[in-house]
One Martini backbone bead per residue (centre of mass of N, CA, C, O) as a GRO file, in nm:
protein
  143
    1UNK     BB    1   3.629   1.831  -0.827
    2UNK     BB    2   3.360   1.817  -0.633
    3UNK     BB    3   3.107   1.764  -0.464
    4UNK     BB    4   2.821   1.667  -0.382
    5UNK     BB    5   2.548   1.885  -0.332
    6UNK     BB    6   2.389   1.643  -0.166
    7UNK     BB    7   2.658   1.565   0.032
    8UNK     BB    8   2.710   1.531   0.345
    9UNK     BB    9   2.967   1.568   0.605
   10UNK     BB   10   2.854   1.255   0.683
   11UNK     BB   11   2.848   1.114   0.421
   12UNK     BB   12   3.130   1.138   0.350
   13UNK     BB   13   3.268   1.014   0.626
   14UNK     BB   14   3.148   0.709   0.507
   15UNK     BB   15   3.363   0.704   0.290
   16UNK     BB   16   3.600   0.725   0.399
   17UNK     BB   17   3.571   0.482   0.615
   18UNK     BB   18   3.561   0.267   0.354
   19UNK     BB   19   3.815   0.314   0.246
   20UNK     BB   20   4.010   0.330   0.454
   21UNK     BB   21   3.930   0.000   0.521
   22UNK     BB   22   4.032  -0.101   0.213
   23UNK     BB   23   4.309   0.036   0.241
   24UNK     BB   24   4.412  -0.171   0.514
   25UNK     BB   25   4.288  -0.455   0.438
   26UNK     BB   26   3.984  -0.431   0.469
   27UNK     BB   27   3.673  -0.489   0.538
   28UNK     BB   28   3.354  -0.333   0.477
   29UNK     BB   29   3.157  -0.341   0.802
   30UNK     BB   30   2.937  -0.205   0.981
   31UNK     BB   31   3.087  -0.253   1.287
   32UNK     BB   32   3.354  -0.097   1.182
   33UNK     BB   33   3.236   0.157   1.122
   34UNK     BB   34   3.090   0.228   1.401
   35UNK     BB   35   3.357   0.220   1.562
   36UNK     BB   36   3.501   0.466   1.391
   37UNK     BB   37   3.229   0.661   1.434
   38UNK     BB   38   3.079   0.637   1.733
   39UNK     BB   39   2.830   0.451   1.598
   40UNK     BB   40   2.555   0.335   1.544
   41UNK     BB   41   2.438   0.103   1.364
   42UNK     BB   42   2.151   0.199   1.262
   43UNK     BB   43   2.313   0.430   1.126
   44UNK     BB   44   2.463   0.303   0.920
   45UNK     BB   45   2.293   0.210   0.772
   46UNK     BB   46   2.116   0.433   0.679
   47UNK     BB   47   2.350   0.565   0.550
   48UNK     BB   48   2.404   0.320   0.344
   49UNK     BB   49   2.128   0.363   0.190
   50UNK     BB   50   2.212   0.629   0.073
   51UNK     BB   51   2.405   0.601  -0.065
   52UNK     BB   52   2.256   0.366  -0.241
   53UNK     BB   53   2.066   0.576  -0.358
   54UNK     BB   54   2.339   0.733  -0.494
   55UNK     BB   55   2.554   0.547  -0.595
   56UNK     BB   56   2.836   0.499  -0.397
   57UNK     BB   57   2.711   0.203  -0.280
   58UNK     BB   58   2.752  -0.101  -0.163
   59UNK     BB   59   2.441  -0.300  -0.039
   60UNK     BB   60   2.439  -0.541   0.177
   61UNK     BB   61   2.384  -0.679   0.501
   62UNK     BB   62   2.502  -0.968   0.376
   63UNK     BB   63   2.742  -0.779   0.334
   64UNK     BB   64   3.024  -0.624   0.199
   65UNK     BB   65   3.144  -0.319   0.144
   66UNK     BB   66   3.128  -0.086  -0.105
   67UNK     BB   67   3.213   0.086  -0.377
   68UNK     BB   68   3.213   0.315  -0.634
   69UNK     BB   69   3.329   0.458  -0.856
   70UNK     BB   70   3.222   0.730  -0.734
   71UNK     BB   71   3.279   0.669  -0.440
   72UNK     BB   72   3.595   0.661  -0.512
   73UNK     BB   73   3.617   0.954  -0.578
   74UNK     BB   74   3.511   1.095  -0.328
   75UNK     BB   75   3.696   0.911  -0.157
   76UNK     BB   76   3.981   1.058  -0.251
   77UNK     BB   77   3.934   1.338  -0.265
   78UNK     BB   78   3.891   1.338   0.064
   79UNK     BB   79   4.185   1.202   0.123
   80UNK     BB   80   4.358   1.445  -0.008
   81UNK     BB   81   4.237   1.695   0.149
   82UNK     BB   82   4.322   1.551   0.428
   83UNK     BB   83   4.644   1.543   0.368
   84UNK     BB   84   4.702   1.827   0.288
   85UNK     BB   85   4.577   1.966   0.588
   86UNK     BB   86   4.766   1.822   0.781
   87UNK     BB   87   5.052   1.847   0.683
   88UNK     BB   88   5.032   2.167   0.663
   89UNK     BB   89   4.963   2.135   1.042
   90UNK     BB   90   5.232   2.007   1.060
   91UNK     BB   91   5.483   2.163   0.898
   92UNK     BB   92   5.381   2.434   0.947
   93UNK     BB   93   5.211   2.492   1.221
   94UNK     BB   94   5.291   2.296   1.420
   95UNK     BB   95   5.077   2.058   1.512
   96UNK     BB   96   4.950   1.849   1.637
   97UNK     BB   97   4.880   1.569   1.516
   98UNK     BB   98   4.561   1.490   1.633
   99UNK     BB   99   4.458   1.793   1.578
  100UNK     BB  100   4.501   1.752   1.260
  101UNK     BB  101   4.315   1.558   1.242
  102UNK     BB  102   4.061   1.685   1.356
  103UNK     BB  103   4.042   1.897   1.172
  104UNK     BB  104   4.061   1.814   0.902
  105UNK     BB  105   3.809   1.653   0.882
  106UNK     BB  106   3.654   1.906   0.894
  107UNK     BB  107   3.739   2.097   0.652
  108UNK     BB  108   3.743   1.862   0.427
  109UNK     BB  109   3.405   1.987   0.346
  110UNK     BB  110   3.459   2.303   0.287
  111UNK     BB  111   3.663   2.330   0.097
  112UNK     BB  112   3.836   2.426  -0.215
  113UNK     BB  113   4.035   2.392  -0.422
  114UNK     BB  114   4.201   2.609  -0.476
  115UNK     BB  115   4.264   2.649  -0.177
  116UNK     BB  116   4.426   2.381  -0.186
  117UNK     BB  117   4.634   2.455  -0.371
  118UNK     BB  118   4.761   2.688  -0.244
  119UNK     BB  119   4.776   2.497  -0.073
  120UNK     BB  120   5.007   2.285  -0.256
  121UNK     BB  121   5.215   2.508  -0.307
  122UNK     BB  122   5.335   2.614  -0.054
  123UNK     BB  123   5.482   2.344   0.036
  124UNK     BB  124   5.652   2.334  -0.227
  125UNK     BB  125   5.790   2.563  -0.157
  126UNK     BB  126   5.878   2.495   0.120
  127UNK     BB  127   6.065   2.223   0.004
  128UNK     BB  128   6.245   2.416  -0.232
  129UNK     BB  129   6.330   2.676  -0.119
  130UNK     BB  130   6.655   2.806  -0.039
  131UNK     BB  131   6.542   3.071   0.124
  132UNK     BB  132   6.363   2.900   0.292
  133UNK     BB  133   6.149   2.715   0.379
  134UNK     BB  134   6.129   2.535   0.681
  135UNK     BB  135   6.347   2.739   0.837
  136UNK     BB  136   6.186   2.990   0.825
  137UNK     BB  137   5.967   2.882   1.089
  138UNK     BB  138   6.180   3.000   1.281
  139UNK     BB  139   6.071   3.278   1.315
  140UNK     BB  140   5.752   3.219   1.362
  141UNK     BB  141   5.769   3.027   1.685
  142UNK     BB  142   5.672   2.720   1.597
  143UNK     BB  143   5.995   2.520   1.677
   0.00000   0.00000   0.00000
């Protein structure tokens, strides 16, 4: 599945958000995204009015945010590309956790799914080879 081809990697990155906040058991208000993302409420709001003529997300102004079917397949897949490069910039990589977290967030409105399956064999391989795995990394100088 790809991403949908109208949809920027701002607006991306508001159902990441609202996905976020509802997987850690919260549930997603305006201010509360604006608060994630470091931007003012009538952003949230335009941005939020955006997804739901997409049909990506459940939006009354006087009511928690929702996703839909379609948004929650979307912020989903967005959310598996984000943890297979943090993961990657951080067990290869070894990059610290917040610069990977970083990174990551940009990154994964841009990869394609192929690119990503080849870093998720990747981890695989180096995971299970008993011949390389992690400890080959101490050859390449970031341990």
């Amino acid at each position: 599945m790809g991403h949908t081809e109208d949809l920027s990697a701002n607006m991306e990155g508001y159902l990441e958000v609202v996905y976020s906040l509802v997987q850690q058991g919260h549930v997603a208000r305006v201010k509360d995204i604006a608060g994630k993302l470091r931007v003012s409420m009538p952003s949230v709001c335009a941005a939020l009015k955006t997804l739901a003529s997409k049909g990506l997300v459940n939006y009354d102004p006087y009511q928690f945010i929702t996703l839909t079917d379609q948004g929650l397949k979307i912020a989903r897949h967005l959310a598996r590309h984000h943890q297979i490069l943090k993961d990657f910039m951080i067990q290869v990589l070894h990059i610290p956790e917040q610069v990977a977290e970083e990174n990551a967030c940009r990154i994964e409105h841009s990869i394609d799914d192929d690119v990503l399956g080849r870093l998720v064999e990747f981890l695989r391989f180096m995971e299970t080879c008993p011949r390389a795995g992690f400890d080959w990394l101490e050859g390449y100088g970031y341990v």
